PDB file of N, CA and C in Angstrom:
ATOM      1  N   MET A   1     -18.096  -4.670 -78.203  1.00 37.00           N
ATOM      2  CA  MET A   1     -17.184  -3.546 -78.342  1.00 37.00           C
ATOM      3  C   MET A   1     -17.658  -2.672 -79.489  1.00 37.00           C
ATOM      4  N   ALA A   2     -17.508  -1.372 -79.329  1.00 40.00           N
ATOM      5  CA  ALA A   2     -17.910  -0.423 -80.358  1.00 40.00           C
ATOM      6  C   ALA A   2     -16.981  -0.532 -81.562  1.00 40.00           C
ATOM      7  N   THR A   3     -17.516  -0.162 -82.696  1.00 39.00           N
ATOM      8  CA  THR A   3     -16.690  -0.136 -83.900  1.00 39.00           C
ATOM      9  C   THR A   3     -16.634   1.283 -84.416  1.00 39.00           C
ATOM     10  N   ALA A   4     -15.685   1.530 -85.283  1.00 39.00           N
ATOM     11  CA  ALA A   4     -15.489   2.876 -85.808  1.00 39.00           C
ATOM     12  C   ALA A   4     -16.667   3.339 -86.657  1.00 39.00           C
ATOM     13  N   THR A   5     -17.509   2.442 -87.136  1.00 38.00           N
ATOM     14  CA  THR A   5     -18.641   2.822 -87.966  1.00 38.00           C
ATOM     15  C   THR A   5     -19.919   2.986 -87.160  1.00 38.00           C
ATOM     16  N   GLN A   6     -19.902   2.664 -85.885  1.00 48.00           N
ATOM     17  CA  GLN A   6     -21.081   2.772 -85.041  1.00 48.00           C
ATOM     18  C   GLN A   6     -21.429   4.238 -84.804  1.00 48.00           C
ATOM     19  N   ASP A   7     -22.721   4.528 -84.634  1.00 58.00           N
ATOM     20  CA  ASP A   7     -23.165   5.876 -84.307  1.00 58.00           C
ATOM     21  C   ASP A   7     -22.556   6.287 -82.972  1.00 58.00           C
ATOM     22  N   THR A   8     -22.006   7.495 -82.899  1.00 71.00           N
ATOM     23  CA  THR A   8     -21.305   7.937 -81.695  1.00 71.00           C
ATOM     24  C   THR A   8     -22.239   8.625 -80.704  1.00 71.00           C
ATOM     25  N   ALA A   9     -23.537   8.664 -80.960  1.00 69.00           N
ATOM     26  CA  ALA A   9     -24.468   9.387 -80.098  1.00 69.00           C
ATOM     27  C   ALA A   9     -24.418   8.904 -78.653  1.00 69.00           C
ATOM     28  N   GLY A  10     -24.285   7.616 -78.408  1.00 86.00           N
ATOM     29  CA  GLY A  10     -24.267   7.084 -77.051  1.00 86.00           C
ATOM     30  C   GLY A  10     -22.900   7.056 -76.415  1.00 86.00           C
ATOM     31  N   LEU A  11     -21.882   7.471 -77.137  1.00 94.00           N
ATOM     32  CA  LEU A  11     -20.517   7.396 -76.626  1.00 94.00           C
ATOM     33  C   LEU A  11     -20.273   8.366 -75.479  1.00 94.00           C
ATOM     34  N   GLY A  12     -20.996   9.464 -75.431  1.00 93.00           N
ATOM     35  CA  GLY A  12     -20.787  10.481 -74.406  1.00 93.00           C
ATOM     36  C   GLY A  12     -20.985   9.977 -72.991  1.00 93.00           C
ATOM     37  N   SER A  13     -21.857   8.998 -72.811  1.00 93.00           N
ATOM     38  CA  SER A  13     -22.119   8.477 -71.465  1.00 93.00           C
ATOM     39  C   SER A  13     -21.211   7.307 -71.101  1.00 93.00           C
ATOM     40  N   ALA A  14     -20.362   6.887 -72.019  1.00 95.00           N
ATOM     41  CA  ALA A  14     -19.454   5.762 -71.759  1.00 95.00           C
ATOM     42  C   ALA A  14     -18.280   6.210 -70.892  1.00 95.00           C
ATOM     43  N   ARG A  15     -17.760   5.284 -70.139  1.00 96.00           N
ATOM     44  CA  ARG A  15     -16.534   5.508 -69.358  1.00 96.00           C
ATOM     45  C   ARG A  15     -15.436   4.706 -70.041  1.00 96.00           C
ATOM     46  N   LEU A  16     -14.436   5.423 -70.554  1.00 97.00           N
ATOM     47  CA  LEU A  16     -13.372   4.784 -71.322  1.00 97.00           C
ATOM     48  C   LEU A  16     -12.030   4.964 -70.628  1.00 97.00           C
ATOM     49  N   ARG A  17     -11.099   4.118 -70.986  1.00 97.00           N
ATOM     50  CA  ARG A  17      -9.722   4.201 -70.494  1.00 97.00           C
ATOM     51  C   ARG A  17      -8.821   3.700 -71.608  1.00 97.00           C
ATOM     52  N   LEU A  18      -7.544   4.049 -71.514  1.00 97.00           N
ATOM     53  CA  LEU A  18      -6.584   3.509 -72.475  1.00 97.00           C
ATOM     54  C   LEU A  18      -6.439   2.014 -72.248  1.00 97.00           C
ATOM     55  N   ALA A  19      -6.207   1.276 -73.305  1.00 97.00           N
ATOM     56  CA  ALA A  19      -5.892  -0.144 -73.164  1.00 97.00           C
ATOM     57  C   ALA A  19      -4.562  -0.259 -72.415  1.00 97.00           C
ATOM     58  N   SER A  20      -4.405  -1.307 -71.646  1.00 96.00           N
ATOM     59  CA  SER A  20      -3.188  -1.466 -70.844  1.00 96.00           C
ATOM     60  C   SER A  20      -1.930  -1.594 -71.693  1.00 96.00           C
ATOM     61  N   SER A  21      -2.078  -1.959 -72.949  1.00 97.00           N
ATOM     62  CA  SER A  21      -0.926  -2.113 -73.835  1.00 97.00           C
ATOM     63  C   SER A  21      -0.555  -0.824 -74.559  1.00 97.00           C
ATOM     64  N   VAL A  22      -1.279   0.270 -74.293  1.00 97.00           N
ATOM     65  CA  VAL A  22      -1.069   1.537 -75.004  1.00 97.00           C
ATOM     66  C   VAL A  22      -0.274   2.514 -74.139  1.00 97.00           C
ATOM     67  N   SER A  23       0.708   3.130 -74.761  1.00 97.00           N
ATOM     68  CA  SER A  23       1.531   4.146 -74.122  1.00 97.00           C
ATOM     69  C   SER A  23       1.300   5.478 -74.832  1.00 97.00           C
ATOM     70  N   VAL A  24       1.315   6.561 -74.052  1.00 96.00           N
ATOM     71  CA  VAL A  24       1.103   7.907 -74.593  1.00 96.00           C
ATOM     72  C   VAL A  24       2.388   8.701 -74.463  1.00 96.00           C
ATOM     73  N   ARG A  25       2.770   9.351 -75.551  1.00 97.00           N
ATOM     74  CA  ARG A  25       3.919  10.258 -75.508  1.00 97.00           C
ATOM     75  C   ARG A  25       3.452  11.639 -75.939  1.00 97.00           C
ATOM     76  N   PRO A  26       3.421  12.589 -74.990  1.00 96.00           N
ATOM     77  CA  PRO A  26       3.022  13.962 -75.346  1.00 96.00           C
ATOM     78  C   PRO A  26       3.994  14.563 -76.368  1.00 96.00           C
ATOM     79  N   GLU A  27       3.448  15.323 -77.274  1.00 97.00           N
ATOM     80  CA  GLU A  27       4.221  16.014 -78.309  1.00 97.00           C
ATOM     81  C   GLU A  27       3.660  17.425 -78.457  1.00 97.00           C
ATOM     82  N   ALA A  28       4.416  18.306 -79.084  1.00 96.00           N
ATOM     83  CA  ALA A  28       3.963  19.687 -79.288  1.00 96.00           C
ATOM     84  C   ALA A  28       2.666  19.749 -80.103  1.00 96.00           C
ATOM     85  N   PHE A  29       2.487  18.836 -81.034  1.00 96.00           N
ATOM     86  CA  PHE A  29       1.295  18.833 -81.884  1.00 96.00           C
ATOM     87  C   PHE A  29       0.107  18.139 -81.229  1.00 96.00           C
ATOM     88  N   GLY A  30       0.319  17.393 -80.153  1.00 96.00           N
ATOM     89  CA  GLY A  30      -0.735  16.618 -79.491  1.00 96.00           C
ATOM     90  C   GLY A  30      -0.112  15.463 -78.727  1.00 96.00           C
ATOM     91  N   ALA A  31      -0.145  14.272 -79.335  1.00 97.00           N
ATOM     92  CA  ALA A  31       0.467  13.110 -78.678  1.00 97.00           C
ATOM     93  C   ALA A  31       0.590  11.958 -79.660  1.00 97.00           C
ATOM     94  N   LEU A  32       1.435  11.012 -79.302  1.00 97.00           N
ATOM     95  CA  LEU A  32       1.553   9.739 -80.012  1.00 97.00           C
ATOM     96  C   LEU A  32       0.992   8.657 -79.104  1.00 97.00           C
ATOM     97  N   LEU A  33       0.206   7.775 -79.676  1.00 97.00           N
ATOM     98  CA  LEU A  33      -0.264   6.589 -78.970  1.00 97.00           C
ATOM     99  C   LEU A  33       0.385   5.386 -79.630  1.00 97.00           C
ATOM    100  N   TYR A  34       0.977   4.523 -78.826  1.00 98.00           N
ATOM    101  CA  TYR A  34       1.597   3.314 -79.370  1.00 98.00           C
ATOM    102  C   TYR A  34       1.050   2.111 -78.626  1.00 98.00           C
ATOM    103  N   ASP A  35       0.559   1.140 -79.364  1.00 97.00           N
ATOM    104  CA  ASP A  35       0.050  -0.094 -78.779  1.00 97.00           C
ATOM    105  C   ASP A  35       1.128  -1.161 -78.913  1.00 97.00           C
ATOM    106  N   PHE A  36       1.694  -1.577 -77.790  1.00 97.00           N
ATOM    107  CA  PHE A  36       2.771  -2.560 -77.793  1.00 97.00           C
ATOM    108  C   PHE A  36       2.290  -3.947 -78.197  1.00 97.00           C
ATOM    109  N   ARG A  37       0.994  -4.203 -78.074  1.00 96.00           N
ATOM    110  CA  ARG A  37       0.455  -5.509 -78.458  1.00 96.00           C
ATOM    111  C   ARG A  37       0.308  -5.621 -79.979  1.00 96.00           C
ATOM    112  N   THR A  38      -0.239  -4.588 -80.602  1.00 95.00           N
ATOM    113  CA  THR A  38      -0.512  -4.647 -82.044  1.00 95.00           C
ATOM    114  C   THR A  38       0.512  -3.898 -82.882  1.00 95.00           C
ATOM    115  N   ARG A  39       1.371  -3.126 -82.223  1.00 96.00           N
ATOM    116  CA  ARG A  39       2.366  -2.274 -82.878  1.00 96.00           C
ATOM    117  C   ARG A  39       1.753  -1.156 -83.713  1.00 96.00           C
ATOM    118  N   LYS A  40       0.540  -0.761 -83.373  1.00 95.00           N
ATOM    119  CA  LYS A  40      -0.108   0.363 -84.053  1.00 95.00           C
ATOM    120  C   LYS A  40       0.361   1.664 -83.432  1.00 95.00           C
ATOM    121  N   LEU A  41       0.580   2.641 -84.282  1.00 97.00           N
ATOM    122  CA  LEU A  41       0.977   3.985 -83.865  1.00 97.00           C
ATOM    123  C   LEU A  41      -0.095   4.947 -84.358  1.00 97.00           C
ATOM    124  N   MET A  42      -0.591   5.774 -83.446  1.00 97.00           N
ATOM    125  CA  MET A  42      -1.610   6.759 -83.809  1.00 97.00           C
ATOM    126  C   MET A  42      -1.123   8.142 -83.406  1.00 97.00           C
ATOM    127  N   PHE A  43      -1.404   9.114 -84.233  1.00 97.00           N
ATOM    128  CA  PHE A  43      -1.074  10.504 -83.953  1.00 97.00           C
ATOM    129  C   PHE A  43      -2.342  11.216 -83.502  1.00 97.00           C
ATOM    130  N   LEU A  44      -2.306  11.802 -82.319  1.00 97.00           N
ATOM    131  CA  LEU A  44      -3.389  12.690 -81.886  1.00 97.00           C
ATOM    132  C   LEU A  44      -2.950  14.086 -82.300  1.00 97.00           C
ATOM    133  N   LYS A  45      -3.604  14.637 -83.301  1.00 95.00           N
ATOM    134  CA  LYS A  45      -3.084  15.810 -84.003  1.00 95.00           C
ATOM    135  C   LYS A  45      -3.374  17.154 -83.355  1.00 95.00           C
ATOM    136  N   THR A  46      -4.034  17.166 -82.205  1.00 95.00           N
ATOM    137  CA  THR A  46      -4.262  18.429 -81.513  1.00 95.00           C
ATOM    138  C   THR A  46      -4.022  18.257 -80.017  1.00 95.00           C
ATOM    139  N   PRO A  47      -3.527  19.297 -79.371  1.00 95.00           N
ATOM    140  CA  PRO A  47      -3.368  19.230 -77.911  1.00 95.00           C
ATOM    141  C   PRO A  47      -4.698  19.000 -77.191  1.00 95.00           C
ATOM    142  N   ARG A  48      -5.799  19.528 -77.728  1.00 95.00           N
ATOM    143  CA  ARG A  48      -7.105  19.330 -77.093  1.00 95.00           C
ATOM    144  C   ARG A  48      -7.490  17.858 -77.095  1.00 95.00           C
ATOM    145  N   LEU A  49      -7.319  17.183 -78.213  1.00 96.00           N
ATOM    146  CA  LEU A  49      -7.619  15.750 -78.289  1.00 96.00           C
ATOM    147  C   LEU A  49      -6.728  14.970 -77.328  1.00 96.00           C
ATOM    148  N   ALA A  50      -5.460  15.330 -77.275  1.00 96.00           N
ATOM    149  CA  ALA A  50      -4.534  14.660 -76.351  1.00 96.00           C
ATOM    150  C   ALA A  50      -4.975  14.871 -74.904  1.00 96.00           C
ATOM    151  N   ALA A  51      -5.449  16.079 -74.572  1.00 96.00           N
ATOM    152  CA  ALA A  51      -5.911  16.356 -73.209  1.00 96.00           C
ATOM    153  C   ALA A  51      -7.138  15.526 -72.866  1.00 96.00           C
ATOM    154  N   VAL A  52      -8.043  15.389 -73.816  1.00 96.00           N
ATOM    155  CA  VAL A  52      -9.254  14.595 -73.583  1.00 96.00           C
ATOM    156  C   VAL A  52      -8.890  13.127 -73.356  1.00 96.00           C
ATOM    157  N   VAL A  53      -8.032  12.580 -74.195  1.00 96.00           N
ATOM    158  CA  VAL A  53      -7.616  11.180 -74.039  1.00 96.00           C
ATOM    159  C   VAL A  53      -6.873  10.993 -72.720  1.00 96.00           C
ATOM    160  N   ASP A  54      -6.074  11.963 -72.340  1.00 95.00           N
ATOM    161  CA  ASP A  54      -5.324  11.874 -71.085  1.00 95.00           C
ATOM    162  C   ASP A  54      -6.258  11.793 -69.874  1.00 95.00           C
ATOM    163  N   LEU A  55      -7.418  12.391 -69.976  1.00 96.00           N
ATOM    164  CA  LEU A  55      -8.390  12.368 -68.876  1.00 96.00           C
ATOM    165  C   LEU A  55      -9.152  11.042 -68.772  1.00 96.00           C
ATOM    166  N   MET A  56      -9.063  10.218 -69.780  1.00 96.00           N
ATOM    167  CA  MET A  56      -9.843   8.983 -69.816  1.00 96.00           C
ATOM    168  C   MET A  56      -9.193   7.886 -68.983  1.00 96.00           C
ATOM    169  N   ASP A  57      -9.552   7.891 -67.708  1.00 94.00           N
ATOM    170  CA  ASP A  57      -9.032   6.878 -66.793  1.00 94.00           C
ATOM    171  C   ASP A  57     -10.116   5.909 -66.347  1.00 94.00           C
ATOM    172  N   GLY A  58     -11.310   6.026 -66.946  1.00 93.00           N
ATOM    173  CA  GLY A  58     -12.418   5.161 -66.597  1.00 93.00           C
ATOM    174  C   GLY A  58     -13.310   5.715 -65.512  1.00 93.00           C
ATOM    175  N   ALA A  59     -12.888   6.784 -64.842  1.00 93.00           N
ATOM    176  CA  ALA A  59     -13.690   7.361 -63.760  1.00 93.00           C
ATOM    177  C   ALA A  59     -14.713   8.359 -64.293  1.00 93.00           C
ATOM    178  N   LEU A  60     -14.383   9.063 -65.364  1.00 94.00           N
ATOM    179  CA  LEU A  60     -15.256  10.079 -65.940  1.00 94.00           C
ATOM    180  C   LEU A  60     -15.895   9.569 -67.219  1.00 94.00           C
ATOM    181  N   THR A  61     -17.067  10.099 -67.542  1.00 95.00           N
ATOM    182  CA  THR A  61     -17.681   9.773 -68.828  1.00 95.00           C
ATOM    183  C   THR A  61     -16.948  10.537 -69.932  1.00 95.00           C
ATOM    184  N   VAL A  62     -17.166  10.118 -71.138  1.00 97.00           N
ATOM    185  CA  VAL A  62     -16.573  10.811 -72.286  1.00 97.00           C
ATOM    186  C   VAL A  62     -17.023  12.269 -72.301  1.00 97.00           C
ATOM    187  N   ASP A  63     -18.305  12.520 -72.030  1.00 96.00           N
ATOM    188  CA  ASP A  63     -18.789  13.907 -71.995  1.00 96.00           C
ATOM    189  C   ASP A  63     -18.046  14.729 -70.952  1.00 96.00           C
ATOM    190  N   HIS A  64     -17.814  14.165 -69.768  1.00 96.00           N
ATOM    191  CA  HIS A  64     -17.072  14.887 -68.734  1.00 96.00           C
ATOM    192  C   HIS A  64     -15.629  15.154 -69.179  1.00 96.00           C
ATOM    193  N   CYS A  65     -15.017  14.197 -69.842  1.00 97.00           N
ATOM    194  CA  CYS A  65     -13.646  14.386 -70.344  1.00 97.00           C
ATOM    195  C   CYS A  65     -13.609  15.480 -71.397  1.00 97.00           C
ATOM    196  N   LEU A  66     -14.608  15.516 -72.275  1.00 97.00           N
ATOM    197  CA  LEU A  66     -14.672  16.573 -73.290  1.00 97.00           C
ATOM    198  C   LEU A  66     -14.829  17.944 -72.628  1.00 97.00           C
ATOM    199  N   ASP A  67     -15.689  18.023 -71.609  1.00 96.00           N
ATOM    200  CA  ASP A  67     -15.865  19.285 -70.888  1.00 96.00           C
ATOM    201  C   ASP A  67     -14.560  19.708 -70.212  1.00 96.00           C
ATOM    202  N   ALA A  68     -13.947  18.785 -69.477  1.00 96.00           N
ATOM    203  CA  ALA A  68     -12.716  19.100 -68.747  1.00 96.00           C
ATOM    204  C   ALA A  68     -11.560  19.412 -69.685  1.00 96.00           C
ATOM    205  N   GLY A  69     -11.575  18.822 -70.883  1.00 95.00           N
ATOM    206  CA  GLY A  69     -10.534  19.073 -71.866  1.00 95.00           C
ATOM    207  C   GLY A  69     -10.761  20.338 -72.673  1.00 95.00           C
ATOM    208  N   GLY A  70     -11.859  21.037 -72.427  1.00 94.00           N
ATOM    209  CA  GLY A  70     -12.124  22.303 -73.104  1.00 94.00           C
ATOM    210  C   GLY A  70     -12.644  22.170 -74.515  1.00 94.00           C
ATOM    211  N   ALA A  71     -13.300  21.054 -74.837  1.00 95.00           N
ATOM    212  CA  ALA A  71     -13.811  20.851 -76.199  1.00 95.00           C
ATOM    213  C   ALA A  71     -15.052  21.705 -76.436  1.00 95.00           C
ATOM    214  N   PRO A  72     -14.990  22.641 -77.392  1.00 95.00           N
ATOM    215  CA  PRO A  72     -16.164  23.454 -77.694  1.00 95.00           C
ATOM    216  C   PRO A  72     -17.221  22.620 -78.423  1.00 95.00           C
ATOM    217  N   PRO A  73     -18.481  23.026 -78.320  1.00 94.00           N
ATOM    218  CA  PRO A  73     -19.564  22.264 -78.955  1.00 94.00           C
ATOM    219  C   PRO A  73     -19.340  21.980 -80.447  1.00 94.00           C
ATOM    220  N   GLY A  74     -18.739  22.901 -81.161  1.00 94.00           N
ATOM    221  CA  GLY A  74     -18.524  22.718 -82.592  1.00 94.00           C
ATOM    222  C   GLY A  74     -17.502  21.650 -82.948  1.00 94.00           C
ATOM    223  N   GLU A  75     -16.684  21.251 -81.991  1.00 94.00           N
ATOM    224  CA  GLU A  75     -15.656  20.227 -82.242  1.00 94.00           C
ATOM    225  C   GLU A  75     -16.035  18.852 -81.706  1.00 94.00           C
ATOM    226  N   ARG A  76     -17.104  18.774 -80.947  1.00 94.00           N
ATOM    227  CA  ARG A  76     -17.426  17.520 -80.257  1.00 94.00           C
ATOM    228  C   ARG A  76     -17.694  16.357 -81.202  1.00 94.00           C
ATOM    229  N   ALA A  77     -18.411  16.589 -82.287  1.00 94.00           N
ATOM    230  CA  ALA A  77     -18.721  15.491 -83.207  1.00 94.00           C
ATOM    231  C   ALA A  77     -17.438  14.897 -83.786  1.00 94.00           C
ATOM    232  N   ALA A  78     -16.497  15.756 -84.167  1.00 95.00           N
ATOM    233  CA  ALA A  78     -15.232  15.268 -84.731  1.00 95.00           C
ATOM    234  C   ALA A  78     -14.421  14.528 -83.663  1.00 95.00           C
ATOM    235  N   LEU A  79     -14.388  15.062 -82.443  1.00 96.00           N
ATOM    236  CA  LEU A  79     -13.651  14.402 -81.369  1.00 96.00           C
ATOM    237  C   LEU A  79     -14.284  13.060 -81.017  1.00 96.00           C
ATOM    238  N   LEU A  80     -15.610  12.999 -80.987  1.00 96.00           N
ATOM    239  CA  LEU A  80     -16.290  11.727 -80.717  1.00 96.00           C
ATOM    240  C   LEU A  80     -15.987  10.699 -81.800  1.00 96.00           C
ATOM    241  N   ALA A  81     -15.893  11.140 -83.050  1.00 96.00           N
ATOM    242  CA  ALA A  81     -15.564  10.216 -84.137  1.00 96.00           C
ATOM    243  C   ALA A  81     -14.163   9.639 -83.957  1.00 96.00           C
ATOM    244  N   VAL A  82     -13.203  10.467 -83.551  1.00 96.00           N
ATOM    245  CA  VAL A  82     -11.838   9.982 -83.305  1.00 96.00           C
ATOM    246  C   VAL A  82     -11.825   9.015 -82.127  1.00 96.00           C
ATOM    247  N   LEU A  83     -12.513   9.373 -81.043  1.00 97.00           N
ATOM    248  CA  LEU A  83     -12.561   8.494 -79.875  1.00 97.00           C
ATOM    249  C   LEU A  83     -13.226   7.169 -80.214  1.00 97.00           C
ATOM    250  N   ASP A  84     -14.274   7.225 -81.038  1.00 97.00           N
ATOM    251  CA  ASP A  84     -14.941   6.005 -81.491  1.00 97.00           C
ATOM    252  C   ASP A  84     -13.984   5.136 -82.299  1.00 97.00           C
ATOM    253  N   HIS A  85     -13.171   5.771 -83.141  1.00 96.00           N
ATOM    254  CA  HIS A  85     -12.180   5.029 -83.920  1.00 96.00           C
ATOM    255  C   HIS A  85     -11.146   4.372 -83.000  1.00 96.00           C
ATOM    256  N   LEU A  86     -10.652   5.120 -82.020  1.00 97.00           N
ATOM    257  CA  LEU A  86      -9.676   4.566 -81.069  1.00 97.00           C
ATOM    258  C   LEU A  86     -10.281   3.402 -80.291  1.00 97.00           C
ATOM    259  N   LEU A  87     -11.554   3.493 -79.971  1.00 96.00           N
ATOM    260  CA  LEU A  87     -12.246   2.394 -79.305  1.00 96.00           C
ATOM    261  C   LEU A  87     -12.364   1.194 -80.245  1.00 96.00           C
ATOM    262  N   GLY A  88     -12.700   1.460 -81.478  1.00 95.00           N
ATOM    263  CA  GLY A  88     -12.864   0.399 -82.467  1.00 95.00           C
ATOM    264  C   GLY A  88     -11.590  -0.378 -82.755  1.00 95.00           C
ATOM    265  N   ILE A  89     -10.434   0.291 -82.694  1.00 96.00           N
ATOM    266  CA  ILE A  89      -9.169  -0.405 -82.967  1.00 96.00           C
ATOM    267  C   ILE A  89      -8.514  -0.926 -81.687  1.00 96.00           C
ATOM    268  N   GLY A  90      -9.175  -0.723 -80.552  1.00 96.00           N
ATOM    269  CA  GLY A  90      -8.695  -1.303 -79.299  1.00 96.00           C
ATOM    270  C   GLY A  90      -7.718  -0.465 -78.505  1.00 96.00           C
ATOM    271  N   MET A  91      -7.469   0.762 -78.915  1.00 97.00           N
ATOM    272  CA  MET A  91      -6.571   1.607 -78.124  1.00 97.00           C
ATOM    273  C   MET A  91      -7.278   2.169 -76.899  1.00 97.00           C
ATOM    274  N   LEU A  92      -8.581   2.357 -77.003  1.00 97.00           N
ATOM    275  CA  LEU A  92      -9.409   2.700 -75.859  1.00 97.00           C
ATOM    276  C   LEU A  92     -10.283   1.491 -75.541  1.00 97.00           C
ATOM    277  N   ARG A  93     -10.625   1.333 -74.283  1.00 97.00           N
ATOM    278  CA  ARG A  93     -11.473   0.229 -73.817  1.00 97.00           C
ATOM    279  C   ARG A  93     -12.572   0.796 -72.935  1.00 97.00           C
ATOM    280  N   HIS A  94     -13.667   0.065 -72.854  1.00 96.00           N
ATOM    281  CA  HIS A  94     -14.696   0.417 -71.883  1.00 96.00           C
ATOM    282  C   HIS A  94     -14.168   0.078 -70.496  1.00 96.00           C
ATOM    283  N   ALA A  95     -14.342   1.013 -69.576  1.00 94.00           N
ATOM    284  CA  ALA A  95     -13.919   0.787 -68.193  1.00 94.00           C
ATOM    285  C   ALA A  95     -15.000  -0.025 -67.483  1.00 94.00           C
ATOM    286  N   PRO A  96     -14.600  -0.801 -66.477  1.00 88.00           N
ATOM    287  CA  PRO A  96     -15.598  -1.522 -65.691  1.00 88.00           C
ATOM    288  C   PRO A  96     -16.557  -0.534 -65.030  1.00 88.00           C
ATOM    289  N   THR A  97     -17.796  -0.927 -64.869  1.00 79.00           N
ATOM    290  CA  THR A  97     -18.782  -0.078 -64.218  1.00 79.00           C
ATOM    291  C   THR A  97     -18.424   0.073 -62.749  1.00 79.00           C
ATOM    292  N   PRO A  98     -18.386   1.328 -62.258  1.00 70.00           N
ATOM    293  CA  PRO A  98     -18.040   1.523 -60.842  1.00 70.00           C
ATOM    294  C   PRO A  98     -19.093   0.893 -59.937  1.00 70.00           C
ATOM    295  N   LYS A  99     -18.642   0.293 -58.872  1.00 71.00           N
ATOM    296  CA  LYS A  99     -19.551  -0.321 -57.896  1.00 71.00           C
ATOM    297  C   LYS A  99     -19.836   0.712 -56.808  1.00 71.00           C
ATOM    298  N   ASP A 100     -21.104   0.821 -56.430  1.00 57.00           N
ATOM    299  CA  ASP A 100     -21.481   1.760 -55.355  1.00 57.00           C
ATOM    300  C   ASP A 100     -21.387   1.098 -54.013  1.00 57.00           C
TER     301      ASP A 100
END
């Protein structure tokens, strides 16, 4: 599993999804993520970040989610760092590889 300190360069090709224990509550500022297993609460502080996380169902790569969520090139490094952190604390998980 990735950690929050790992280089995020390879994260763009990963397929991620929310952990099954995590619930999302949309808010005007972005969203709240709550993990019922660990009782961790995370604030997604922008609507763009919330949109990107909302797209992560395991079918699309992180890069595709960033594109579909409207992430401009100048924000991608910061968004990847947040996604890497969410992966590191277990709120995001790697999705199973799709079978052809």
